[in-house]
Every structure is written in structure tokens, then in C-alpha cells.
Coordinates of N, CA and C in Angstrom, one line a residue:
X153 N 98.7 -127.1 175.9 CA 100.0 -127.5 175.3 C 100.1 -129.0 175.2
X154 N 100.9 -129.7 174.0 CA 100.8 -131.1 173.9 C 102.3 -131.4 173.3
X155 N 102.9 -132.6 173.6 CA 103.6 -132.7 172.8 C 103.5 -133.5 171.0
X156 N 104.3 -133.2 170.3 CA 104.2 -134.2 169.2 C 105.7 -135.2 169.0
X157 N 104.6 -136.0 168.4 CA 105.3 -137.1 167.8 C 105.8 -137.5 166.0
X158 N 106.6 -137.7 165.8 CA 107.6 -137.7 165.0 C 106.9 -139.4 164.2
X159 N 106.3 -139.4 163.0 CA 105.7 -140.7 162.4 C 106.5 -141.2 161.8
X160 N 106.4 -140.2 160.5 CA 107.7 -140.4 159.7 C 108.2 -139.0 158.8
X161 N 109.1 -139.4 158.0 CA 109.7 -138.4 157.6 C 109.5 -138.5 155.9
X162 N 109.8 -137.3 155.1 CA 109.9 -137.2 153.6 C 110.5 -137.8 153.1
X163 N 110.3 -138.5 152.4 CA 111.6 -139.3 151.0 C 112.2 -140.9 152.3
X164 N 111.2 -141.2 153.3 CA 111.5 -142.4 154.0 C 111.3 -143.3 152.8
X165 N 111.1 -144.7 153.2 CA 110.6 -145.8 152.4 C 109.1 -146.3 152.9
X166 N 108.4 -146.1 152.1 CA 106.5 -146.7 153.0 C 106.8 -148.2 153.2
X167 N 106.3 -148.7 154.3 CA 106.3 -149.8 154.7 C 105.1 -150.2 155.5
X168 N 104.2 -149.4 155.9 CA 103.3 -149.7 156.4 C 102.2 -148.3 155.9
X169 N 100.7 -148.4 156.3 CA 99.8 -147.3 156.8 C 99.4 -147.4 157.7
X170 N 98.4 -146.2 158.0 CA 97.9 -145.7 159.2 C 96.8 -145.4 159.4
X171 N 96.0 -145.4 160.4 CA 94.7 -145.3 160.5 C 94.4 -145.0 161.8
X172 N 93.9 -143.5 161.9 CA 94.0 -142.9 163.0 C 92.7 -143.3 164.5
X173 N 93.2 -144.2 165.1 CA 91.9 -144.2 166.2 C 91.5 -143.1 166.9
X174 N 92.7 -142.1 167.5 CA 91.8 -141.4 168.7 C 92.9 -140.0 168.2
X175 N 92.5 -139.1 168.6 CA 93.1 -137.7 168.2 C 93.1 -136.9 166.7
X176 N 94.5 -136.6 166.2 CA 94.8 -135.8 165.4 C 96.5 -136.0 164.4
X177 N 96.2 -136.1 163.7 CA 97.7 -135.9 162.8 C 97.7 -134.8 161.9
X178 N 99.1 -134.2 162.3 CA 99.3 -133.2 161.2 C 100.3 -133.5 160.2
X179 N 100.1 -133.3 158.8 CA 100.7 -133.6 157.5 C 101.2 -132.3 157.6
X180 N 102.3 -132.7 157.5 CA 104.2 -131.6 157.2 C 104.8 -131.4 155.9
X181 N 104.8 -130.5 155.2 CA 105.2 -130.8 153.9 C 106.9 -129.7 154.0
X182 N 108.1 -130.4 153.4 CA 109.2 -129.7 153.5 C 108.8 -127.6 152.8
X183 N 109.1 -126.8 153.7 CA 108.8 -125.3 152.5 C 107.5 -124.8 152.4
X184 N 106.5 -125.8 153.2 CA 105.1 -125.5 152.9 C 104.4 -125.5 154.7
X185 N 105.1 -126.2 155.2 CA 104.8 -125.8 156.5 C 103.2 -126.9 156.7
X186 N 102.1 -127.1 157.8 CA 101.1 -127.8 157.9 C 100.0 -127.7 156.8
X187 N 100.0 -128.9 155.6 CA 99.1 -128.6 154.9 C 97.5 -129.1 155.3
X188 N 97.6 -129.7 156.3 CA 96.3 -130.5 156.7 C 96.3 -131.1 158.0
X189 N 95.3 -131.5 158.6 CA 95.3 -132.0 159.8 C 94.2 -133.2 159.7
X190 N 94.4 -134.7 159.5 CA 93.7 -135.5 160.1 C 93.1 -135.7 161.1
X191 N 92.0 -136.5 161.2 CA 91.5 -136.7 162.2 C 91.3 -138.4 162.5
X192 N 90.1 -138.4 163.4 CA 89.3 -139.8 164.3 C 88.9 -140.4 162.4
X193 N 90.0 -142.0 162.5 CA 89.3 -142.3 161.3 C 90.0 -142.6 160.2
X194 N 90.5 -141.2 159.9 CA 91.6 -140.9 158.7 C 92.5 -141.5 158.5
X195 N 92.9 -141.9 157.1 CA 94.5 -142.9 157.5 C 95.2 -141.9 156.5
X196 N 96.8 -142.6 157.1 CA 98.2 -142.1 155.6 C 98.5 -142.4 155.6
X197 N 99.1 -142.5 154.4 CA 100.7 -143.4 154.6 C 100.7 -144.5 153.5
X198 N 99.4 -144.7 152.9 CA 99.1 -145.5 152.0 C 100.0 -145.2 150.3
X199 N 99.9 -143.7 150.1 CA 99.9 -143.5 148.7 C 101.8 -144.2 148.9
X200 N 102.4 -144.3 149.6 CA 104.1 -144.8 149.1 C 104.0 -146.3 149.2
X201 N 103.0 -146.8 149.7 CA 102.8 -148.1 149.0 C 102.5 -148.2 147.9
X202 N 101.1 -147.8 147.5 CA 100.5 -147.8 146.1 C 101.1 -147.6 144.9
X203 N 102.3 -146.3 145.2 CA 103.3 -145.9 143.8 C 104.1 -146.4 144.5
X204 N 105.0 -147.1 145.4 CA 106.1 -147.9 145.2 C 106.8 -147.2 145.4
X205 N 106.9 -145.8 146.2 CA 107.8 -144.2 146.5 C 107.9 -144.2 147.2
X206 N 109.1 -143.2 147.5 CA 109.1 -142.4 149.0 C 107.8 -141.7 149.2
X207 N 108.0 -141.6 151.0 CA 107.4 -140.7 151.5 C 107.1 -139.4 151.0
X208 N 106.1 -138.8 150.5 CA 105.4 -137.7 150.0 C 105.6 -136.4 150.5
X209 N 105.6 -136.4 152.3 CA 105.1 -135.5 153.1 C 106.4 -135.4 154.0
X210 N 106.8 -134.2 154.6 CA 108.1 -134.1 155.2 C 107.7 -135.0 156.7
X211 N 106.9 -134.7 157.3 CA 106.5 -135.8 158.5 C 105.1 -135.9 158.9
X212 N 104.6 -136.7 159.6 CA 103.5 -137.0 160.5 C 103.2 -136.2 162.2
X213 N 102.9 -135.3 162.8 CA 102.5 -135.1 164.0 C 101.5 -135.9 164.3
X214 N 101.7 -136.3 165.9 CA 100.4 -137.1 166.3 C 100.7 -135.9 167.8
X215 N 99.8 -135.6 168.6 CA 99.6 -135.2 169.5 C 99.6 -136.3 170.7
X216 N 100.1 -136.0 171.6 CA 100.5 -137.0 172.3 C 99.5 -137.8 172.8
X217 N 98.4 -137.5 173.2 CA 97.3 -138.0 173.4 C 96.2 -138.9 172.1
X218 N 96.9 -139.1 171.1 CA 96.6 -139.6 169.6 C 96.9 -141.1 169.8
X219 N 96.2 -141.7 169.0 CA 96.6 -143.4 168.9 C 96.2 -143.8 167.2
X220 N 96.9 -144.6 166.4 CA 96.7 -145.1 165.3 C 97.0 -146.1 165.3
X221 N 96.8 -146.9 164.4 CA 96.9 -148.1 164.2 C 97.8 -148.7 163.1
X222 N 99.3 -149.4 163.0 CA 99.9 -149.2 161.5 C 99.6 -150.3 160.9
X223 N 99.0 -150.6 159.5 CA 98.3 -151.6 158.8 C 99.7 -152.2 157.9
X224 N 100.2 -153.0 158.4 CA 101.2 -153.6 157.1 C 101.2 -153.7 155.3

């Protein structure tokens, strides 16, 4: 059992990305439930920079034991 952590949320404003050092992130989508699970490595959080949008994805899980890094 683990707990999670809350990154961000759907329709936020991107202001930074992410780049996962040590663990796991699960991508949340609103109605669709976990579409994907990152790993050691993986980043997100980029595409609401790139188009200048909200957040894509209803939230981020990190397992408690997880560490990333947020790239401005």
C-alpha cells in the first residue's frame, strides 16, 4: 500500500515540467480513469507549455516513494 500525491490537475495552467527521477506517475484523465503510468526518466507536463493550454490530463499520481524534478 502507498500513498499518492496530487501534481496537478485538468484544465490548471502549465507553468512548469517534469521529469521523473525515482518511482512512478500515473496520468488521470477526467471519465477515462488511468491511461498510463510513467516511469524512472519519463517527464510531463510539457505539452501545456508548448500549446500555450491548459492541463490535458485530470491529474498526476506520484507514489509516495517517487521523486521528480520540475523544469521551469
Amino acid at each position: 500500500w502507498f500513498s499518492l500525491h496530487l501534481v496537478f490537475r485538468q484544465g490548471e495552467v502549465g507553468v512548469s515540467w517534469y521529469i521523473i527521477l525515482k518511482g512512478s506517475v500515473n496520468v488521470v484523465i477526467l471519465g477515462r480513469g488511468t491511461v498510463t503510468t510513467l516511469g524512472e526518466g519519463d517527464d510531463f507536463g510539457k505539452l501545456a507549455l508548448l500549446n500555450d493550454a491548459p492541463r490535458s490530463v485530470s491529474r498526476s499520481l506520484a507514489a509516495r516513494d517517487s521523486s521528480f524534478s520540475p523544469k521551469p
